[in-house]
Tab-separated table of C-alpha atoms in Angstrom:
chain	number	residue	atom	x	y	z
Q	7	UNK	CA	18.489	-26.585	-2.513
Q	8	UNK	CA	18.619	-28.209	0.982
Q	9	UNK	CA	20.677	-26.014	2.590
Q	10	UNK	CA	18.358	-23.165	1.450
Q	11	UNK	CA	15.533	-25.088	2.703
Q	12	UNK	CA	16.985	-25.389	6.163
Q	13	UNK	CA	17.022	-21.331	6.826
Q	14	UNK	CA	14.302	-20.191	9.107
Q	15	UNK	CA	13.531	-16.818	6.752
Q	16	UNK	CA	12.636	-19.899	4.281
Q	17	UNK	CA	8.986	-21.279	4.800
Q	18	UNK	CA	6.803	-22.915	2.353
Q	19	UNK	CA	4.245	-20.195	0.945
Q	20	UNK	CA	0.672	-20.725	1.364
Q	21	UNK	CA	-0.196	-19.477	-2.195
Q	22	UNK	CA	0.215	-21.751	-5.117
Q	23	UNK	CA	-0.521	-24.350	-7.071
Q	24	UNK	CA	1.155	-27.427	-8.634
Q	25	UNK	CA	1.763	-28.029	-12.328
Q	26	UNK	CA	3.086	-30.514	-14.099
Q	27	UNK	CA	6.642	-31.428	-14.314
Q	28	UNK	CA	7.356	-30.046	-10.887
Q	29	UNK	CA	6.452	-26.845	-11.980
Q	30	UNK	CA	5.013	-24.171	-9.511
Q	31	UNK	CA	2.085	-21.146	-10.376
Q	32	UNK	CA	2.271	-18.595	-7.451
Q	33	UNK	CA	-0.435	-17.587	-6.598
Q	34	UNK	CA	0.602	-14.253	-4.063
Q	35	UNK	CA	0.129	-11.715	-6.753
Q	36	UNK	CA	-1.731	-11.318	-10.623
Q	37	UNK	CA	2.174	-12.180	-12.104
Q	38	UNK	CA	0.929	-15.778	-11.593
Q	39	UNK	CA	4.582	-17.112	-11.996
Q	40	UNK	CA	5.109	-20.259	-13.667
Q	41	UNK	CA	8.167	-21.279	-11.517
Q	42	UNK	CA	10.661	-24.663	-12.736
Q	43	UNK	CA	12.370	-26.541	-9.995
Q	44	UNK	CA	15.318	-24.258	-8.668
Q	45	UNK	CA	14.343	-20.809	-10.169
Q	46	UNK	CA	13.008	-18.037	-8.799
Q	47	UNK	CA	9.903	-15.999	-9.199
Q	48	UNK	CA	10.123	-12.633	-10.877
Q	49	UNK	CA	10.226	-10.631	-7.538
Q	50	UNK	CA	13.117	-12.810	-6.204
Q	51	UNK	CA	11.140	-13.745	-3.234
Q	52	UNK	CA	9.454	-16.731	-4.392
Q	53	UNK	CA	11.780	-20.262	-4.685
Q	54	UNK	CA	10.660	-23.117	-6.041
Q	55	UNK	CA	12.126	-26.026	-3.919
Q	56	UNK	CA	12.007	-29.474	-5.553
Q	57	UNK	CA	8.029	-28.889	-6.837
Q	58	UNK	CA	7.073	-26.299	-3.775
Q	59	UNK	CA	7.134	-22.936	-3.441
Q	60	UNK	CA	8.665	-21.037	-0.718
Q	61	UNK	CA	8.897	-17.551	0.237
Q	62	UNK	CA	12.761	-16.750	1.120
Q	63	UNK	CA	11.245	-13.480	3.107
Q	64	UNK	CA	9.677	-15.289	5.979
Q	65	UNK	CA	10.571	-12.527	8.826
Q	66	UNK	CA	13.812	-11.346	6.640
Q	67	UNK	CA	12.934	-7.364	7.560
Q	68	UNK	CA	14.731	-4.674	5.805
Q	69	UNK	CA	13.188	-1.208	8.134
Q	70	UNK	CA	11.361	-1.635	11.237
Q	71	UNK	CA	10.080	1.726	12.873
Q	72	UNK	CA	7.149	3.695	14.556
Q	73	UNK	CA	5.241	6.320	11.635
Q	74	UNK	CA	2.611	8.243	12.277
Q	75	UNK	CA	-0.397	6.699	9.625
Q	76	UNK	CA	-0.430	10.886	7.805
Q	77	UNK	CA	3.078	9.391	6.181
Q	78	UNK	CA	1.050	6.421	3.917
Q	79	UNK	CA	-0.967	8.432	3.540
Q	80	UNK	CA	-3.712	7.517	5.349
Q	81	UNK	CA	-6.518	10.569	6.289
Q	82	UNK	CA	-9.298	8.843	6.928
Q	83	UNK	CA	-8.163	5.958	8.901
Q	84	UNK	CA	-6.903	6.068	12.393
Q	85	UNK	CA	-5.869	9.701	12.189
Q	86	UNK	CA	-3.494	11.373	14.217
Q	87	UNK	CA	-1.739	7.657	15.522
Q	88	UNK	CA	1.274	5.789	14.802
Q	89	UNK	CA	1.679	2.468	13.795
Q	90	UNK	CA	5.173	-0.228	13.648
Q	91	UNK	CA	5.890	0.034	10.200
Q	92	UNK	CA	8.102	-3.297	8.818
Q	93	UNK	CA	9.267	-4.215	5.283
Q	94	UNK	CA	11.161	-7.038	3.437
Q	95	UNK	CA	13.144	-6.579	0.567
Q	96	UNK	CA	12.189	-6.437	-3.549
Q	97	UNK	CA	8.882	-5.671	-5.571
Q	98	UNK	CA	7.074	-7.295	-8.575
Q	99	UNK	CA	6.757	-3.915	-10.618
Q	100	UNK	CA	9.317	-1.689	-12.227
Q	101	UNK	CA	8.599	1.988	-11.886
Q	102	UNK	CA	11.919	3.721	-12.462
Q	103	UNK	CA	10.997	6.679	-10.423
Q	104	UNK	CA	10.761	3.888	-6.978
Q	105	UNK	CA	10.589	6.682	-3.924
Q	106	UNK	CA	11.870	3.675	-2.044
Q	107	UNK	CA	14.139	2.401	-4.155
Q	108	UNK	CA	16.967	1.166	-2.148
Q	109	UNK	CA	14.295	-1.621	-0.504
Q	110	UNK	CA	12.535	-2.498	-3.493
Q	111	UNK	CA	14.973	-2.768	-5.874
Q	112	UNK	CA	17.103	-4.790	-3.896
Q	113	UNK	CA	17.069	-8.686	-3.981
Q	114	UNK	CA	16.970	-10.696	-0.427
Q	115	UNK	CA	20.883	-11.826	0.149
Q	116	UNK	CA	19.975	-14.824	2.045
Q	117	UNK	CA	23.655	-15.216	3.533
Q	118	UNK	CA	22.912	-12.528	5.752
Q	119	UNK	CA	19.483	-12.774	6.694
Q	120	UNK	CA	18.174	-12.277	10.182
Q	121	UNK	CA	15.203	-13.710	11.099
Q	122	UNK	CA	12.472	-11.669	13.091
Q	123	UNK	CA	9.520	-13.605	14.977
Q	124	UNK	CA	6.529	-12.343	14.248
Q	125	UNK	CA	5.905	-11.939	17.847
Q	126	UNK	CA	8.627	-9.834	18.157
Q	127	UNK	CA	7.118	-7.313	15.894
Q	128	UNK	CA	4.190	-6.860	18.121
Q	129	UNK	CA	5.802	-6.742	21.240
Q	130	UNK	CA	8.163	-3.982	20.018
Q	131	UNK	CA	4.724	-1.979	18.440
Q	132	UNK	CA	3.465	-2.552	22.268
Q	133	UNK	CA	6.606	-1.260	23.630
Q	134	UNK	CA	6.896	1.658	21.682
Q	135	UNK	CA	3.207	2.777	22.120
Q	136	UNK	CA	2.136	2.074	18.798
Q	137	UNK	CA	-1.895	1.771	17.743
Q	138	UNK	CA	-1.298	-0.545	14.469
Q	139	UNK	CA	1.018	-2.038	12.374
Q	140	UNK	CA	1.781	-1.882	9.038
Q	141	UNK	CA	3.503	-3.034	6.229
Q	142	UNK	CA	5.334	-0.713	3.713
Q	143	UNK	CA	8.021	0.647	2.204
Q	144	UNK	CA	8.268	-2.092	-0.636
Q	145	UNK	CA	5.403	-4.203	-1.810
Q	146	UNK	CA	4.491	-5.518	1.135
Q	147	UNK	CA	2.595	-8.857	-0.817
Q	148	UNK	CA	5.580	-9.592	-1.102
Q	149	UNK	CA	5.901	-10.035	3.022
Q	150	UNK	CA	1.906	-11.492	3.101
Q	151	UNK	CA	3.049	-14.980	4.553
Q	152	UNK	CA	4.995	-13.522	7.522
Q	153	UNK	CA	2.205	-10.639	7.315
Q	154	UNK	CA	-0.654	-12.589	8.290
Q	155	UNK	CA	1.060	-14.198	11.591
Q	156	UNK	CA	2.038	-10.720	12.790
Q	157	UNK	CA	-1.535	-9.388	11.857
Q	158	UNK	CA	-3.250	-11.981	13.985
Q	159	UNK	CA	-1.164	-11.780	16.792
Q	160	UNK	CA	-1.410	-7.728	16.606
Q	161	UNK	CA	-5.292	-8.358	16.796
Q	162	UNK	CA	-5.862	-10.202	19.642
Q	163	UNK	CA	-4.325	-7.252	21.644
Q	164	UNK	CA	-5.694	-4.820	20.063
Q	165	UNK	CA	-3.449	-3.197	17.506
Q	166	UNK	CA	-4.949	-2.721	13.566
Q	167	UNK	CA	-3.134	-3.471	10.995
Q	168	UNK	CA	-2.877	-2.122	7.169
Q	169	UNK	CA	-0.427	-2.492	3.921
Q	170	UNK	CA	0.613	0.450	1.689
Q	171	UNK	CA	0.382	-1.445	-1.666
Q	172	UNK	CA	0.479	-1.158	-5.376
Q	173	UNK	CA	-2.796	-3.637	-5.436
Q	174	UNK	CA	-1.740	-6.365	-7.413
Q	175	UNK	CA	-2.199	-9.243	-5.380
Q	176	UNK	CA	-4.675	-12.187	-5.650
Q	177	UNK	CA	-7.698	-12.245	-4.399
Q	178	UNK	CA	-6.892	-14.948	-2.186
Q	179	UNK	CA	-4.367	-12.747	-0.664
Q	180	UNK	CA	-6.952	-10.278	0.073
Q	181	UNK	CA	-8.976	-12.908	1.204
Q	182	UNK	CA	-6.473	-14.063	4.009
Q	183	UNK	CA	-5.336	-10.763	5.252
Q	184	UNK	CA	-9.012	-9.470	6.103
Q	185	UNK	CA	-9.002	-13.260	8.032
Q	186	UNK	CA	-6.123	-12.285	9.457
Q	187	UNK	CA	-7.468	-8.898	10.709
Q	188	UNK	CA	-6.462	-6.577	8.203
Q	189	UNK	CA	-8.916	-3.971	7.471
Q	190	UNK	CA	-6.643	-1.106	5.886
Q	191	UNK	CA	-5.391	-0.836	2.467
Q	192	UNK	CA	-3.845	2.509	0.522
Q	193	UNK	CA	-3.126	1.530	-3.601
Q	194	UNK	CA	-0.777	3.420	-5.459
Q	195	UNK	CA	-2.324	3.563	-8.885
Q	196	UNK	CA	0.289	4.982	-11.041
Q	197	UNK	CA	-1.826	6.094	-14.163
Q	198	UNK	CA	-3.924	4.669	-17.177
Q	199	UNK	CA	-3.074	1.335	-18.828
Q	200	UNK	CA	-0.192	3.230	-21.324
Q	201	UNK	CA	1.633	4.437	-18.030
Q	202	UNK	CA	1.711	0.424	-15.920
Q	203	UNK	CA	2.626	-0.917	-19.876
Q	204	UNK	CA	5.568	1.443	-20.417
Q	205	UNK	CA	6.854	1.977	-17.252
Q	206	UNK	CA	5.832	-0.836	-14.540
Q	207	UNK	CA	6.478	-3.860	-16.363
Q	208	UNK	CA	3.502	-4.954	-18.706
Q	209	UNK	CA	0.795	-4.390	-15.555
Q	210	UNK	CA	-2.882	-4.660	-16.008
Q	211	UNK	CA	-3.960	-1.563	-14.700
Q	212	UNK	CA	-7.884	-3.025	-14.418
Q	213	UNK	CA	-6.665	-6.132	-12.091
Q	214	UNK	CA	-5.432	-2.926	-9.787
Q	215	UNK	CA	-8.843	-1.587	-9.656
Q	216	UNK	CA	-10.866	-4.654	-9.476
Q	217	UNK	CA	-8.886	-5.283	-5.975
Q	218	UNK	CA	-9.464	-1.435	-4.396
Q	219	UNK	CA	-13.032	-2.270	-5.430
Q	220	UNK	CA	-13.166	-5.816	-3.896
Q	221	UNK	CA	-11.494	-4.692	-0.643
Q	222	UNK	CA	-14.017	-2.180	-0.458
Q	223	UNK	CA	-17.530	-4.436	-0.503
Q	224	UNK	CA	-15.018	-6.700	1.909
Q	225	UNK	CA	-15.269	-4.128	4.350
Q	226	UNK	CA	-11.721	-2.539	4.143
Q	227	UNK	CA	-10.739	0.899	4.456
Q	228	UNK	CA	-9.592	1.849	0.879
Q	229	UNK	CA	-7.665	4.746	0.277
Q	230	UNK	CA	-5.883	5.506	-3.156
Q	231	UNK	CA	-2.868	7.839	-3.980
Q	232	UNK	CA	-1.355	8.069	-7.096
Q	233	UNK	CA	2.088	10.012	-7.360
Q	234	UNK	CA	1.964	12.989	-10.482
Q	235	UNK	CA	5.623	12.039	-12.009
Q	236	UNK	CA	6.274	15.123	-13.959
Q	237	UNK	CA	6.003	13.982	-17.534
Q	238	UNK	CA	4.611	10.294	-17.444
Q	239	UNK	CA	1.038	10.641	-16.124
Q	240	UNK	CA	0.444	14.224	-15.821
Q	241	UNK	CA	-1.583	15.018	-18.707
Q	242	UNK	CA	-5.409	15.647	-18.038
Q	243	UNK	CA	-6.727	12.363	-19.814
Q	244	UNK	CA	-4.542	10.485	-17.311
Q	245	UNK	CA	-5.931	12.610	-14.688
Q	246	UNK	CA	-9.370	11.726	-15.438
Q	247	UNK	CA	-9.032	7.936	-16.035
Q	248	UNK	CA	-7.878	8.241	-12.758
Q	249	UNK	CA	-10.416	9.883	-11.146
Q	250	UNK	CA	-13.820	8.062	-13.438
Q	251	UNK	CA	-12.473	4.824	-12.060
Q	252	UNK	CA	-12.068	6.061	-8.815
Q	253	UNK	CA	-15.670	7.262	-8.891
Q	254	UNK	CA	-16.808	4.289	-10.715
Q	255	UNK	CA	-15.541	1.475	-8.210
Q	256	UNK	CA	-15.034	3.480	-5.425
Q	257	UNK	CA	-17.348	6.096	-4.870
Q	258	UNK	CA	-17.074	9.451	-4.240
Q	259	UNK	CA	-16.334	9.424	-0.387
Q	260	UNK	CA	-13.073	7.261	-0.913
Q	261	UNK	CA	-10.097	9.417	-0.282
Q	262	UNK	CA	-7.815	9.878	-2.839
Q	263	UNK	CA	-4.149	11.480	-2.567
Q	264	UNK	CA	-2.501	13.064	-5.518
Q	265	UNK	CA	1.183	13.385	-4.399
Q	266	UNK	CA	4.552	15.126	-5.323
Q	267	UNK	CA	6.884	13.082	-7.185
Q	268	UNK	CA	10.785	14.328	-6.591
Q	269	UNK	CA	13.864	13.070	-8.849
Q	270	UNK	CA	14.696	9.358	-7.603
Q	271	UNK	CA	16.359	6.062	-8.609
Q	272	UNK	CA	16.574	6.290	-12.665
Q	273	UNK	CA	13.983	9.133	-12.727
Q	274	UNK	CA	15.408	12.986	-13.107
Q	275	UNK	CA	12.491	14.406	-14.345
Q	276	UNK	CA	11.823	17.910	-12.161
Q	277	UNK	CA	9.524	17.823	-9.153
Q	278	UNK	CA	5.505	17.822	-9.824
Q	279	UNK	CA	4.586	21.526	-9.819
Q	280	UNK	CA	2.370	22.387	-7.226
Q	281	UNK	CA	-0.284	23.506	-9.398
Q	282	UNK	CA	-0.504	20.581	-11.519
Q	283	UNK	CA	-1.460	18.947	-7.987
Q	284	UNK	CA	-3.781	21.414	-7.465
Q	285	UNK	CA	-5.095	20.703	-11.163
Q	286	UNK	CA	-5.849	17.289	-10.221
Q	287	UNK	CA	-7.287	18.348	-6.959
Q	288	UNK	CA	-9.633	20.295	-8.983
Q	289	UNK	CA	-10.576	17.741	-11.251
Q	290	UNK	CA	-11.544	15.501	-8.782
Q	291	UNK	CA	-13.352	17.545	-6.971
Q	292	UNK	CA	-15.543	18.784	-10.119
Q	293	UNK	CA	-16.194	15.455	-10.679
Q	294	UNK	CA	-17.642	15.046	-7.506
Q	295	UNK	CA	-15.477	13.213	-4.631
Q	296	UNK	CA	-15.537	14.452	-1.609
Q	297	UNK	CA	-12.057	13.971	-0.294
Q	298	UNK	CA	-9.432	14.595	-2.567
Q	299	UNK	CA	-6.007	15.535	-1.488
Q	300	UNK	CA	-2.851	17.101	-2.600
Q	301	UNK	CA	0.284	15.565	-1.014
Q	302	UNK	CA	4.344	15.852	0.056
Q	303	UNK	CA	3.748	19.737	-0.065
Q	304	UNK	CA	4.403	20.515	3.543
Q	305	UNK	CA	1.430	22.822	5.045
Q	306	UNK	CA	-0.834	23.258	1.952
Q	307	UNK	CA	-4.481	23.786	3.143
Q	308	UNK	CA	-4.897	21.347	0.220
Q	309	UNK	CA	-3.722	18.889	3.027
Q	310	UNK	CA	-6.453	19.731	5.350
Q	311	UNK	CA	-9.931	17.686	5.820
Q	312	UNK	CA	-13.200	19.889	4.876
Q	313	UNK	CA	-16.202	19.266	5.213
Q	314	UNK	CA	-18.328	18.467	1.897
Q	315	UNK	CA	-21.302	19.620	2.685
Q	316	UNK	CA	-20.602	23.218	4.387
Q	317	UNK	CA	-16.945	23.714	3.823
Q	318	UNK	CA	-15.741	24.118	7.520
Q	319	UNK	CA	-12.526	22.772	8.257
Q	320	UNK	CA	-12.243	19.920	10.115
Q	321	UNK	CA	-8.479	18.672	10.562
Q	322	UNK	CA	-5.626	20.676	10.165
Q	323	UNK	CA	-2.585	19.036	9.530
Q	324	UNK	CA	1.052	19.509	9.090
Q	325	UNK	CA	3.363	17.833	7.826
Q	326	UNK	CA	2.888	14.566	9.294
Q	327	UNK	CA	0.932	15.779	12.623
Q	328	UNK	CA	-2.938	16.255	13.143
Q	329	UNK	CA	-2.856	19.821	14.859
Q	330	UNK	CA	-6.750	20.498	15.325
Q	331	UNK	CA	-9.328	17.473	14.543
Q	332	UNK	CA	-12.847	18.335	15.136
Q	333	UNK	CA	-15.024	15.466	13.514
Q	334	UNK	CA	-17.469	14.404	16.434
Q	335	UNK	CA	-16.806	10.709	18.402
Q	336	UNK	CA	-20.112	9.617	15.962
Q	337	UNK	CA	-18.049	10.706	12.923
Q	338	UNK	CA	-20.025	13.450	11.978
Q	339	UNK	CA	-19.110	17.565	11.305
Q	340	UNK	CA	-20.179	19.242	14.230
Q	341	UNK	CA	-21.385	22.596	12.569
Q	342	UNK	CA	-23.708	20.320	9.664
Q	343	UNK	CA	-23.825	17.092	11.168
Q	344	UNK	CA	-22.349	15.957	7.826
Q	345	UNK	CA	-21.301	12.504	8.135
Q	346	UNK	CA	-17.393	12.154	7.985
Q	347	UNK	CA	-16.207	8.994	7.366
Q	348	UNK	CA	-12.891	7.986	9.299
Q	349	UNK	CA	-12.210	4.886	10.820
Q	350	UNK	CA	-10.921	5.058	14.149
């Protein structure tokens, strides 16, 4: 293991513990790995290296590009900017129907990885006119070691920074990336407990949950999608799970995004209809939050931003692209004075 020790996209991880018999729990995500000497954990990221553990993804990027923040989806948060978005490789859940397959489903191949300084990352977002960064694509907890250098460095000149997650990590994890600056974070919550059990690989849907809710009384802006995959989690007592623990933990001015699933990876189910979006747009509005959306259905009003209170629209969008955006500089509806809340 020496030789693998010696590659700079190696780097002992700052979340573990020690067990006995040289024996390694990580401590990045609520797997909890109990990692022997010379095995991996079970995203393929994690090494144990003679009784430490060592991320192998240390600046090993698999995408680096400029997105506008509308492509997360974020709404609420920094609207109508772009931000450097960087991944790694691998994830530590299963779903078949991965949108982003080809990054998360692949292992790193440490022969030919590059390593990418996390200074680098900034000065390209700087070049390129970004406003943040952010980490996506895959599971970006995955990337949190690396993460938390770029996110400090992106700070002190001015750039925000945010992960597009599946929520699973520890709450140490959390912990260190609102440290490090963080103060954005969109969960994919795929469906009730039956849907992470079948499908994700034997997930605890309520550890998901307890972490949107923790980021929240942390101060970070929290917004949750989950992705209608035709036939797994579209039935209405899926629906409203969703949407009671949304309300529950979250509130009912925390955004949340109910997207289009299309046919990918091991997944050929047909696309989500559009009206079971709008069903679950419904639903959660009934119930009483303020901001739900419908998503991947290019120029649906169900896109848009109204306001609660009298209706009015207040940001058009399409596609990707804020095209009108009238919420006031104090983050209030200018024909109610409704307050708005968007973090800019």
């Amino acid at each position: 293991m020496k030789v693998l020790s010696d590659l700079k996209t190696v780097v002992k991880s700052r979340f573990y513990s020690k067990l006995r018999g040289g024996k390694v729990r990580c401590e990045l995500c609520e797997r909890r790995c109990r990692i022997p000497p010379g095995e991996y954990g079970y995203c393929k990221t994690r090494v144990n290296i003679d009784g430490e553990l060592f991320t192998v993804v240390y600046g090993y990027l698999s995408a680096l590009e400029s997105r506008p923040i509308e492509v997360k989806p974020f709404f609420h948060y920094h609207p109508g900017s772009t931000a450097l978005t960087f991944s790694t490789w691998s994830c530590n859940f299963d779903c078949p129907w991965c949108q982003n397959h080809g990054l998360s489903k692949t292992a790193p191949k440490l022969e030919v990885a590059k390593f990418t300084p996390p200074k680098t990352v900034v000065e390209i977002a700087l070049r390129n006119g970004d406003d943040g960064l952010c980490a996506s694509f895959q599971e970006p907890t995955l990337l949190t070691d690396y993460n938390l250098e770029v996110f400090k460095l992106g700070s002190k000149v001015g750039l925000y920074s945010c992960y597009v997650s599946n929520g699973y990590m520890t709450e140490k994890v959390l912990t260190s990336l609102k440290e490090a600056g963080m103060d954005g974070l969109k969960i994919d919550v795929k469906g009730d407990p039956e849907t992470y059990l079948k499908y994700c690989g034997g997930i605890d849907v309520y550890k998901v949950w307890k972490n949107a809710e923790k980021a929240k009384t942390m101060g970070f802006h929290v917004e949750i999608v989950n992705l209608i995959v035709t036939g797994v989690n579209d039935d209405e007592a899926c629906l409203r799970f969703i949407v009671e623990n949304h309300i529950k933990r979250l509130g009912v001015d925390t955004p949340i995004h109910f997207t289009r699933y299309y046919p990918a990876f091991k997944f050929s189910n047909p696309p989500t209809p559009v009206d079971k979006l709008v069903e679950a747009y419904q639903i959660a509005k009934k119930a009483g939050i303020k901001f739900p959306y419908i998503g991947n259905v290019l120029g649906h009003p169900l896109e848009d931003t109204y306001c609660p209170n009298c209706g009015k629209r207040l940001i058009k969008r399409f596609g990707f692209k804020v095209v009108d955006y009238k919420v006031t500089d104090d983050g209030k509806c200018p024909y109610c004075r409704e307050e708005i809340p968007i973090r800019t």
